């Protein structure tokens, strides 16, 4: 049974992205709609429980305000979350189900001001899944239309909606040079062409106290980003990166891949900061330098440190890497953010490897090491999988029934036209409406079939129990590569931190983010 809703513990979540233009879901509209819903329910508005994500897509759950809201729910400070519409929370079916059904579960309610959402019964859950699926389909449609418009503007030499990078500002949609920042851009290109590396350039900029807009300092990633933009020589490039089709299927695959050529390139569309000759010289020097990432693919799995590739700094979110103090000495995890940008960006100290590894292993074995706990996780995972497959089959049946009725309706209209009961314009109008609905239902039907195929390909109980889970028992005798692979099946990320000046006195801050289900 879910707990009762306290009038003072109701949160409002608001999200708006540039893709939502014209939908009538601006921040002000959402805020007023949610407030009116709270008033109708007799609840009170709490300024501390209003969470706003301005300019964030609903494709993922990685949003600042939503992250804070999830922490408040876990802490028991929120009894109910109110949104204007369900797609404000997420436009992804898997993310929505994980967040509302699995993560929040009995912790809090979810209410929509414009939709009758009730996940406490089977009928309400079916309606919830249906709305979520249509929200994901709508997001895909909006993304396609938005991308086509952006590509057309870029081909015409106009700003396709890009944020003004460092060195420029956007005035009326057009880029204008910021003189102070332009001098820094020229300095970066000149120093790199003279032989300095990106890390050295970032250190010198930080020592001079030059900020990078919203960040307190520079790092080598930002320097490389500046060096890679053809915008600085006056060329507007669009479609330089695309979504990685293999992302999520193989560990370590980046979310974006770099295209060989941009989809649109308008030369001379932007006021240049550097010469085209200098830009091409810098690109040639970058291409001639070896790329350690390409030469050492999978190096995190092959390193001598258990958590390499998993652990990140809780202060600056940079990756931690292993380092030995001296030959035969103690081993530590070191923040790459502090190494590349200096103390102005991150104050993290070295974390002893033995202490951090022991802490994470202890949490892992307590969570998944007991056979009873393991069996319970497997049973719950399989039960949820079976329930979700049944709901998808039901929605497929509904879509098939509706498609059949539309076909029968079209046949009936043609018969009426032949009998003289309908005119030709009326027939075309009705058939156009039927065709549009058939197109939407066909796309929705295809999406549900793909989702059902994906769920059917997930491991069954025998494979789940036989391949991975029993390996936890002989943990002490497993070789290091097997231990690292096993942790990555259950752990999404480890966040750790300890201030540098109090490394011996301050307690170790460590948070383990678990995966919803093991990846086999």
mmCIF file of C-alpha atoms in Angstrom, residues 143-493:
data_model
loop_
_atom_site.group_PDB
_atom_site.id
_atom_site.type_symbol
_atom_site.label_atom_id
_atom_site.label_comp_id
_atom_site.label_asym_id
_atom_site.label_seq_id
_atom_site.Cartn_x
_atom_site.Cartn_y
_atom_site.Cartn_z
ATOM 1 C CA UNK A 143 12.794 14.888 -33.535
ATOM 2 C CA UNK A 144 12.554 13.981 -37.233
ATOM 3 C CA UNK A 145 10.652 17.170 -38.083
ATOM 4 C CA UNK A 146 12.981 19.338 -36.017
ATOM 5 C CA UNK A 147 16.080 17.780 -37.578
ATOM 6 C CA UNK A 148 14.739 18.355 -41.108
ATOM 7 C CA UNK A 149 14.131 22.035 -40.309
ATOM 8 C CA UNK A 150 17.592 22.449 -38.798
ATOM 9 C CA UNK A 151 19.252 20.813 -41.817
ATOM 10 C CA UNK A 152 17.404 23.130 -44.211
ATOM 11 C CA UNK A 153 18.481 26.230 -42.258
ATOM 12 C CA UNK A 154 22.099 25.046 -42.117
ATOM 13 C CA UNK A 155 22.152 24.411 -45.886
ATOM 14 C CA UNK A 156 20.979 28.007 -46.360
ATOM 15 C CA UNK A 157 23.836 29.299 -44.183
ATOM 16 C CA UNK A 158 21.565 30.171 -41.247
ATOM 17 C CA UNK A 159 21.974 29.160 -37.605
ATOM 18 C CA UNK A 160 20.121 25.822 -37.210
ATOM 19 C CA UNK A 161 19.606 26.417 -33.488
ATOM 20 C CA UNK A 162 23.163 25.910 -32.243
ATOM 21 C CA UNK A 163 24.238 27.550 -29.011
ATOM 22 C CA UNK A 164 26.884 30.180 -29.535
ATOM 23 C CA UNK A 165 30.274 28.571 -28.738
ATOM 24 C CA UNK A 166 33.080 30.261 -26.866
ATOM 25 C CA UNK A 167 34.147 33.356 -28.810
ATOM 26 C CA UNK A 168 30.678 34.118 -30.174
ATOM 27 C CA UNK A 169 27.325 35.360 -28.980
ATOM 28 C CA UNK A 170 23.947 34.857 -30.639
ATOM 29 C CA UNK A 171 22.000 37.999 -31.595
ATOM 30 C CA UNK A 172 18.727 37.380 -33.380
ATOM 31 C CA UNK A 173 19.862 33.883 -34.277
ATOM 32 C CA UNK A 174 23.085 35.132 -35.936
ATOM 33 C CA UNK A 175 26.583 34.660 -34.498
ATOM 34 C CA UNK A 176 28.611 37.735 -33.551
ATOM 35 C CA UNK A 177 32.218 37.780 -32.361
ATOM 36 C CA UNK A 178 32.968 38.503 -28.686
ATOM 37 C CA UNK A 179 36.340 40.339 -28.875
ATOM 38 C CA UNK A 180 37.662 39.270 -25.444
ATOM 39 C CA UNK A 181 36.850 35.600 -26.007
ATOM 40 C CA UNK A 182 38.044 35.734 -29.621
ATOM 41 C CA UNK A 183 41.530 36.707 -28.391
ATOM 42 C CA UNK A 184 41.580 33.570 -26.212
ATOM 43 C CA UNK A 185 40.499 31.417 -29.172
ATOM 44 C CA UNK A 186 43.323 32.829 -31.330
ATOM 45 C CA UNK A 187 45.767 32.205 -28.486
ATOM 46 C CA UNK A 188 44.664 28.547 -28.196
ATOM 47 C CA UNK A 189 45.099 27.909 -31.925
ATOM 48 C CA UNK A 190 48.454 29.694 -32.028
ATOM 49 C CA UNK A 191 49.866 27.871 -28.982
ATOM 50 C CA UNK A 192 48.709 24.477 -30.240
ATOM 51 C CA UNK A 193 50.256 25.074 -33.658
ATOM 52 C CA UNK A 194 53.465 26.161 -31.894
ATOM 53 C CA UNK A 195 53.739 22.732 -30.238
ATOM 54 C CA UNK A 196 51.911 22.964 -26.897
ATOM 55 C CA UNK A 197 49.475 20.191 -25.947
ATOM 56 C CA UNK A 198 45.854 20.661 -24.926
ATOM 57 C CA UNK A 199 46.571 19.851 -21.259
ATOM 58 C CA UNK A 200 49.391 22.422 -21.085
ATOM 59 C CA UNK A 201 47.213 25.091 -22.728
ATOM 60 C CA UNK A 202 44.385 24.397 -20.241
ATOM 61 C CA UNK A 203 46.791 24.706 -17.282
ATOM 62 C CA UNK A 204 48.118 28.049 -18.523
ATOM 63 C CA UNK A 205 44.598 29.431 -19.037
ATOM 64 C CA UNK A 206 43.626 28.366 -15.511
ATOM 65 C CA UNK A 207 46.784 29.889 -14.023
ATOM 66 C CA UNK A 208 45.889 33.187 -15.683
ATOM 67 C CA UNK A 209 42.411 32.991 -14.123
ATOM 68 C CA UNK A 210 40.565 32.907 -17.462
ATOM 69 C CA UNK A 211 37.147 31.255 -16.963
ATOM 70 C CA UNK A 212 35.344 29.111 -19.498
ATOM 71 C CA UNK A 213 31.897 30.707 -19.326
ATOM 72 C CA UNK A 214 29.772 28.490 -17.059
ATOM 73 C CA UNK A 215 32.736 26.442 -15.818
ATOM 74 C CA UNK A 216 35.320 27.697 -13.326
ATOM 75 C CA UNK A 217 38.254 26.608 -15.491
ATOM 76 C CA UNK A 218 39.504 24.910 -18.633
ATOM 77 C CA UNK A 219 40.430 21.304 -19.255
ATOM 78 C CA UNK A 220 41.888 19.511 -22.254
ATOM 79 C CA UNK A 221 38.411 18.460 -23.443
ATOM 80 C CA UNK A 222 37.289 22.080 -23.813
ATOM 81 C CA UNK A 223 40.544 22.990 -25.552
ATOM 82 C CA UNK A 224 40.112 20.145 -28.052
ATOM 83 C CA UNK A 225 36.505 21.237 -28.594
ATOM 84 C CA UNK A 226 37.695 24.728 -29.537
ATOM 85 C CA UNK A 227 40.387 23.342 -31.840
ATOM 86 C CA UNK A 228 37.866 21.145 -33.681
ATOM 87 C CA UNK A 229 35.230 23.780 -34.573
ATOM 88 C CA UNK A 230 35.291 24.939 -38.229
ATOM 89 C CA UNK A 231 33.030 27.779 -37.063
ATOM 90 C CA UNK A 232 36.110 29.723 -35.983
ATOM 91 C CA UNK A 233 37.309 30.015 -39.605
ATOM 92 C CA UNK A 234 33.848 31.148 -40.747
ATOM 93 C CA UNK A 235 32.344 27.798 -41.850
ATOM 94 C CA UNK A 236 28.989 26.728 -40.425
ATOM 95 C CA UNK A 237 29.009 22.916 -40.131
ATOM 96 C CA UNK A 238 25.892 20.948 -39.170
ATOM 97 C CA UNK A 239 25.610 17.195 -38.612
ATOM 98 C CA UNK A 240 29.231 16.676 -37.590
ATOM 99 C CA UNK A 241 28.098 14.032 -35.108
ATOM 100 C CA UNK A 242 25.299 11.497 -35.203
ATOM 101 C CA UNK A 243 23.766 9.076 -32.731
ATOM 102 C CA UNK A 244 25.732 5.857 -32.376
ATOM 103 C CA UNK A 245 23.486 2.969 -33.541
ATOM 104 C CA UNK A 246 25.555 0.568 -31.428
ATOM 105 C CA UNK A 247 25.218 2.593 -28.233
ATOM 106 C CA UNK A 248 23.745 0.529 -25.438
ATOM 107 C CA UNK A 249 24.460 -2.768 -27.197
ATOM 108 C CA UNK A 250 28.132 -2.984 -26.348
ATOM 109 C CA UNK A 251 29.848 -1.690 -23.182
ATOM 110 C CA UNK A 252 31.966 1.389 -23.649
ATOM 111 C CA UNK A 253 30.364 2.546 -26.891
ATOM 112 C CA UNK A 254 30.025 6.371 -26.996
ATOM 113 C CA UNK A 255 26.602 7.938 -27.397
ATOM 114 C CA UNK A 256 27.802 10.005 -30.387
ATOM 115 C CA UNK A 257 29.996 9.115 -33.345
ATOM 116 C CA UNK A 258 31.797 11.591 -35.555
ATOM 117 C CA UNK A 259 30.717 11.599 -39.183
ATOM 118 C CA UNK A 260 33.335 11.573 -41.916
ATOM 119 C CA UNK A 261 31.706 14.711 -43.389
ATOM 120 C CA UNK A 262 29.123 17.109 -41.943
ATOM 121 C CA UNK A 263 25.620 16.855 -43.378
ATOM 122 C CA UNK A 264 25.685 20.556 -44.282
ATOM 123 C CA UNK A 265 28.632 22.944 -44.637
ATOM 124 C CA UNK A 266 28.130 26.636 -45.447
ATOM 125 C CA UNK A 267 31.480 28.372 -46.034
ATOM 126 C CA UNK A 268 31.792 31.980 -44.976
ATOM 127 C CA UNK A 269 28.416 32.010 -43.204
ATOM 128 C CA UNK A 270 29.896 33.217 -39.875
ATOM 129 C CA UNK A 271 32.349 36.048 -39.072
ATOM 130 C CA UNK A 272 35.747 34.274 -38.757
ATOM 131 C CA UNK A 273 38.037 34.527 -35.760
ATOM 132 C CA UNK A 274 41.054 32.752 -37.288
ATOM 133 C CA UNK A 275 42.205 32.163 -40.842
ATOM 134 C CA UNK A 276 41.137 29.044 -42.719
ATOM 135 C CA UNK A 277 44.815 28.252 -43.294
ATOM 136 C CA UNK A 278 45.573 28.171 -39.546
ATOM 137 C CA UNK A 279 42.521 25.990 -38.891
ATOM 138 C CA UNK A 280 43.594 23.381 -41.471
ATOM 139 C CA UNK A 281 47.170 23.406 -40.138
ATOM 140 C CA UNK A 282 45.864 22.655 -36.641
ATOM 141 C CA UNK A 283 43.657 19.830 -37.947
ATOM 142 C CA UNK A 284 46.638 18.312 -39.744
ATOM 143 C CA UNK A 285 48.715 18.420 -36.550
ATOM 144 C CA UNK A 286 45.890 16.834 -34.547
ATOM 145 C CA UNK A 287 45.527 14.044 -37.103
ATOM 146 C CA UNK A 288 49.266 13.331 -37.016
ATOM 147 C CA UNK A 289 49.311 12.806 -33.239
ATOM 148 C CA UNK A 290 48.584 9.295 -31.880
ATOM 149 C CA UNK A 291 45.241 8.741 -30.175
ATOM 150 C CA UNK A 292 45.708 6.634 -27.005
ATOM 151 C CA UNK A 293 41.971 5.932 -26.852
ATOM 152 C CA UNK A 294 42.042 4.232 -30.269
ATOM 153 C CA UNK A 295 45.283 2.395 -29.556
ATOM 154 C CA UNK A 296 44.146 1.052 -26.179
ATOM 155 C CA UNK A 297 40.502 0.168 -26.683
ATOM 156 C CA UNK A 298 39.200 -1.710 -23.682
ATOM 157 C CA UNK A 299 42.147 -0.591 -21.544
ATOM 158 C CA UNK A 300 39.922 -0.191 -18.487
ATOM 159 C CA UNK A 301 39.200 -3.934 -18.555
ATOM 160 C CA UNK A 302 42.877 -4.706 -19.071
ATOM 161 C CA UNK A 303 44.269 -2.438 -16.328
ATOM 162 C CA UNK A 304 45.458 -3.587 -12.903
ATOM 163 C CA UNK A 305 42.829 -1.514 -11.068
ATOM 164 C CA UNK A 306 39.461 -3.061 -10.248
ATOM 165 C CA UNK A 307 37.272 0.063 -10.628
ATOM 166 C CA UNK A 308 38.939 1.718 -13.626
ATOM 167 C CA UNK A 309 36.205 2.735 -16.046
ATOM 168 C CA UNK A 310 33.509 2.573 -13.341
ATOM 169 C CA UNK A 311 34.556 5.128 -10.759
ATOM 170 C CA UNK A 312 34.145 8.877 -11.259
ATOM 171 C CA UNK A 313 34.833 11.907 -9.077
ATOM 172 C CA UNK A 314 31.761 12.931 -7.065
ATOM 173 C CA UNK A 315 32.987 16.550 -7.091
ATOM 174 C CA UNK A 316 33.658 17.249 -10.811
ATOM 175 C CA UNK A 317 32.314 14.037 -12.440
ATOM 176 C CA UNK A 318 35.652 13.339 -14.145
ATOM 177 C CA UNK A 319 36.927 9.768 -14.449
ATOM 178 C CA UNK A 320 39.323 8.395 -11.834
ATOM 179 C CA UNK A 321 42.333 6.398 -12.982
ATOM 180 C CA UNK A 322 44.797 4.188 -11.144
ATOM 181 C CA UNK A 323 48.299 5.277 -10.173
ATOM 182 C CA UNK A 324 51.085 3.756 -8.088
ATOM 183 C CA UNK A 325 52.898 6.104 -5.690
ATOM 184 C CA UNK A 326 56.294 4.524 -6.407
ATOM 185 C CA UNK A 327 57.585 1.174 -7.691
ATOM 186 C CA UNK A 328 56.195 -1.328 -5.211
ATOM 187 C CA UNK A 329 54.378 1.439 -3.286
ATOM 188 C CA UNK A 330 50.718 2.048 -2.478
ATOM 189 C CA UNK A 331 48.148 2.352 -5.245
ATOM 190 C CA UNK A 332 45.600 5.151 -5.568
ATOM 191 C CA UNK A 333 42.721 6.363 -7.706
ATOM 192 C CA UNK A 334 43.425 9.878 -9.042
ATOM 193 C CA UNK A 335 40.909 12.402 -10.443
ATOM 194 C CA UNK A 336 41.581 13.120 -14.126
ATOM 195 C CA UNK A 337 39.702 16.419 -13.782
ATOM 196 C CA UNK A 338 42.180 17.739 -11.246
ATOM 197 C CA UNK A 339 45.084 16.370 -13.311
ATOM 198 C CA UNK A 340 43.931 18.093 -16.521
ATOM 199 C CA UNK A 341 42.510 21.339 -15.071
ATOM 200 C CA UNK A 342 44.211 21.831 -11.711
ATOM 201 C CA UNK A 343 42.881 22.605 -8.229
ATOM 202 C CA UNK A 344 40.820 25.524 -9.528
ATOM 203 C CA UNK A 345 38.352 22.999 -10.931
ATOM 204 C CA UNK A 346 38.574 20.085 -8.486
ATOM 205 C CA UNK A 347 40.010 19.676 -4.979
ATOM 206 C CA UNK A 348 39.926 15.863 -4.977
ATOM 207 C CA UNK A 349 42.676 14.018 -3.182
ATOM 208 C CA UNK A 350 44.140 10.628 -4.017
ATOM 209 C CA UNK A 351 41.878 7.744 -2.935
ATOM 210 C CA UNK A 352 43.630 4.620 -1.604
ATOM 211 C CA UNK A 353 42.822 1.744 -3.930
ATOM 212 C CA UNK A 354 42.579 -0.883 -1.195
ATOM 213 C CA UNK A 355 40.059 1.138 0.853
ATOM 214 C CA UNK A 356 37.788 2.053 -2.071
ATOM 215 C CA UNK A 357 37.892 -1.439 -3.625
ATOM 216 C CA UNK A 358 37.053 -3.088 -0.294
ATOM 217 C CA UNK A 359 34.111 -0.723 0.249
ATOM 218 C CA UNK A 360 32.588 -1.367 -3.183
ATOM 219 C CA UNK A 361 33.159 -5.136 -2.997
ATOM 220 C CA UNK A 362 31.509 -5.239 0.427
ATOM 221 C CA UNK A 363 28.423 -3.435 -0.878
ATOM 222 C CA UNK A 364 28.303 -5.693 -3.935
ATOM 223 C CA UNK A 365 28.533 -8.956 -1.969
ATOM 224 C CA UNK A 366 25.950 -7.815 0.578
ATOM 225 C CA UNK A 367 23.539 -6.942 -2.227
ATOM 226 C CA UNK A 368 24.060 -9.891 -4.582
ATOM 227 C CA UNK A 369 26.202 -12.423 -2.724
ATOM 228 C CA UNK A 370 23.514 -14.353 -0.850
ATOM 229 C CA UNK A 371 21.701 -17.037 -2.821
ATOM 230 C CA UNK A 372 18.296 -16.122 -1.329
ATOM 231 C CA UNK A 373 18.725 -12.473 -2.288
ATOM 232 C CA UNK A 374 19.964 -13.523 -5.696
ATOM 233 C CA UNK A 375 16.985 -15.791 -6.339
ATOM 234 C CA UNK A 376 14.607 -13.039 -5.234
ATOM 235 C CA UNK A 377 16.150 -10.594 -7.698
ATOM 236 C CA UNK A 378 15.926 -13.154 -10.500
ATOM 237 C CA UNK A 379 12.279 -13.959 -9.715
ATOM 238 C CA UNK A 380 11.291 -10.297 -9.567
ATOM 239 C CA UNK A 381 13.145 -9.599 -12.804
ATOM 240 C CA UNK A 382 11.415 -12.448 -14.646
ATOM 241 C CA UNK A 383 7.975 -11.558 -13.226
ATOM 242 C CA UNK A 384 8.303 -7.961 -14.405
ATOM 243 C CA UNK A 385 9.503 -9.168 -17.800
ATOM 244 C CA UNK A 386 6.522 -11.506 -18.197
ATOM 245 C CA UNK A 387 4.061 -8.799 -17.117
ATOM 246 C CA UNK A 388 5.517 -6.267 -19.532
ATOM 247 C CA UNK A 389 5.348 -8.765 -22.423
ATOM 248 C CA UNK A 390 1.688 -9.463 -21.648
ATOM 249 C CA UNK A 391 0.845 -5.775 -21.631
ATOM 250 C CA UNK A 392 2.611 -5.228 -24.958
ATOM 251 C CA UNK A 393 0.723 -8.152 -26.539
ATOM 252 C CA UNK A 394 -2.539 -6.634 -25.297
ATOM 253 C CA UNK A 395 -1.657 -3.271 -26.847
ATOM 254 C CA UNK A 396 -0.718 -5.044 -30.093
ATOM 255 C CA UNK A 397 -4.130 -6.716 -30.111
ATOM 256 C CA UNK A 398 -5.806 -3.346 -29.589
ATOM 257 C CA UNK A 399 -3.827 -1.826 -32.465
ATOM 258 C CA UNK A 400 -4.723 -4.765 -34.759
ATOM 259 C CA UNK A 401 -8.404 -4.433 -33.877
ATOM 260 C CA UNK A 402 -8.390 -0.718 -34.559
ATOM 261 C CA UNK A 403 -6.593 -1.188 -37.908
ATOM 262 C CA UNK A 404 -9.185 -3.772 -38.953
ATOM 263 C CA UNK A 405 -12.009 -1.407 -38.039
ATOM 264 C CA UNK A 406 -10.423 1.398 -40.032
ATOM 265 C CA UNK A 407 -10.195 -0.861 -43.090
ATOM 266 C CA UNK A 408 -13.848 -1.828 -42.683
ATOM 267 C CA UNK A 409 -14.768 1.838 -42.307
ATOM 268 C CA UNK A 410 -12.904 2.731 -45.511
ATOM 269 C CA UNK A 411 -14.694 -0.078 -47.399
ATOM 270 C CA UNK A 412 -18.053 1.130 -46.095
ATOM 271 C CA UNK A 413 -17.332 4.703 -47.214
ATOM 272 C CA UNK A 414 -16.480 3.510 -50.724
ATOM 273 C CA UNK A 415 -19.740 1.559 -50.872
ATOM 274 C CA UNK A 416 -21.664 4.661 -49.800
ATOM 275 C CA UNK A 417 -19.884 6.689 -52.478
ATOM 276 C CA UNK A 418 -20.824 4.180 -55.170
ATOM 277 C CA UNK A 419 -24.430 4.253 -53.900
ATOM 278 C CA UNK A 420 -24.463 8.050 -54.179
ATOM 279 C CA UNK A 421 -24.681 8.742 -50.438
ATOM 280 C CA UNK A 422 -21.309 10.564 -50.437
ATOM 281 C CA UNK A 423 -19.743 13.086 -52.798
ATOM 282 C CA UNK A 424 -16.180 12.710 -54.065
ATOM 283 C CA UNK A 425 -14.778 15.546 -51.846
ATOM 284 C CA UNK A 426 -16.444 14.018 -48.776
ATOM 285 C CA UNK A 427 -15.000 10.601 -49.618
ATOM 286 C CA UNK A 428 -11.497 12.037 -50.035
ATOM 287 C CA UNK A 429 -11.757 13.924 -46.744
ATOM 288 C CA UNK A 430 -12.870 10.847 -44.798
ATOM 289 C CA UNK A 431 -10.312 8.590 -46.464
ATOM 290 C CA UNK A 432 -7.534 11.115 -45.689
ATOM 291 C CA UNK A 433 -8.445 11.006 -41.998
ATOM 292 C CA UNK A 434 -8.502 7.206 -42.027
ATOM 293 C CA UNK A 435 -5.160 7.047 -43.858
ATOM 294 C CA UNK A 436 -3.529 9.394 -41.338
ATOM 295 C CA UNK A 437 -4.768 7.322 -38.406
ATOM 296 C CA UNK A 438 -3.698 4.092 -40.115
ATOM 297 C CA UNK A 439 -0.212 5.541 -40.609
ATOM 298 C CA UNK A 440 0.075 6.440 -36.925
ATOM 299 C CA UNK A 441 -1.234 3.055 -35.796
ATOM 300 C CA UNK A 442 1.104 1.222 -38.169
ATOM 301 C CA UNK A 443 4.121 3.059 -36.748
ATOM 302 C CA UNK A 444 2.925 2.382 -33.210
ATOM 303 C CA UNK A 445 2.337 -1.293 -34.095
ATOM 304 C CA UNK A 446 5.857 -1.594 -35.533
ATOM 305 C CA UNK A 447 7.338 -0.017 -32.420
ATOM 306 C CA UNK A 448 5.473 -2.442 -30.140
ATOM 307 C CA UNK A 449 6.645 -5.422 -32.198
ATOM 308 C CA UNK A 450 10.251 -4.242 -31.943
ATOM 309 C CA UNK A 451 9.859 -3.776 -28.203
ATOM 310 C CA UNK A 452 8.365 -7.254 -27.840
ATOM 311 C CA UNK A 453 11.233 -8.766 -29.867
ATOM 312 C CA UNK A 454 13.756 -6.989 -27.653
ATOM 313 C CA UNK A 455 12.127 -8.328 -24.490
ATOM 314 C CA UNK A 456 11.911 -11.836 -25.964
ATOM 315 C CA UNK A 457 15.673 -11.790 -26.628
ATOM 316 C CA UNK A 458 16.510 -11.105 -22.968
ATOM 317 C CA UNK A 459 18.028 -14.040 -21.025
ATOM 318 C CA UNK A 460 15.720 -16.605 -19.461
ATOM 319 C CA UNK A 461 15.984 -17.948 -15.918
ATOM 320 C CA UNK A 462 18.371 -20.774 -16.803
ATOM 321 C CA UNK A 463 20.778 -18.523 -18.658
ATOM 322 C CA UNK A 464 20.514 -15.779 -16.066
ATOM 323 C CA UNK A 465 21.293 -18.124 -13.197
ATOM 324 C CA UNK A 466 23.894 -20.268 -14.937
ATOM 325 C CA UNK A 467 26.081 -17.738 -16.707
ATOM 326 C CA UNK A 468 26.636 -14.864 -14.326
ATOM 327 C CA UNK A 469 25.019 -15.066 -10.908
ATOM 328 C CA UNK A 470 26.706 -18.227 -9.547
ATOM 329 C CA UNK A 471 30.098 -16.657 -10.230
ATOM 330 C CA UNK A 472 29.602 -14.378 -7.231
ATOM 331 C CA UNK A 473 30.051 -17.249 -4.777
ATOM 332 C CA UNK A 474 33.716 -18.025 -5.613
ATOM 333 C CA UNK A 475 34.601 -14.293 -5.656
ATOM 334 C CA UNK A 476 37.849 -14.791 -3.762
ATOM 335 C CA UNK A 477 39.329 -17.123 -6.397
ATOM 336 C CA UNK A 478 38.162 -15.223 -9.486
ATOM 337 C CA UNK A 479 40.926 -13.575 -11.568
ATOM 338 C CA UNK A 480 40.898 -9.777 -11.824
ATOM 339 C CA UNK A 481 39.405 -9.565 -15.383
ATOM 340 C CA UNK A 482 36.453 -11.757 -14.312
ATOM 341 C CA UNK A 483 35.883 -9.608 -11.224
ATOM 342 C CA UNK A 484 35.874 -6.439 -13.315
ATOM 343 C CA UNK A 485 33.436 -7.930 -15.825
ATOM 344 C CA UNK A 486 31.151 -9.139 -13.036
ATOM 345 C CA UNK A 487 31.006 -5.719 -11.374
ATOM 346 C CA UNK A 488 30.123 -4.087 -14.702
ATOM 347 C CA UNK A 489 27.153 -6.433 -15.089
ATOM 348 C CA UNK A 490 25.534 -5.033 -11.931
ATOM 349 C CA UNK A 491 27.054 -1.553 -11.341
ATOM 350 C CA UNK A 492 26.405 1.421 -13.611
ATOM 351 C CA UNK A 493 28.798 3.831 -11.886
#
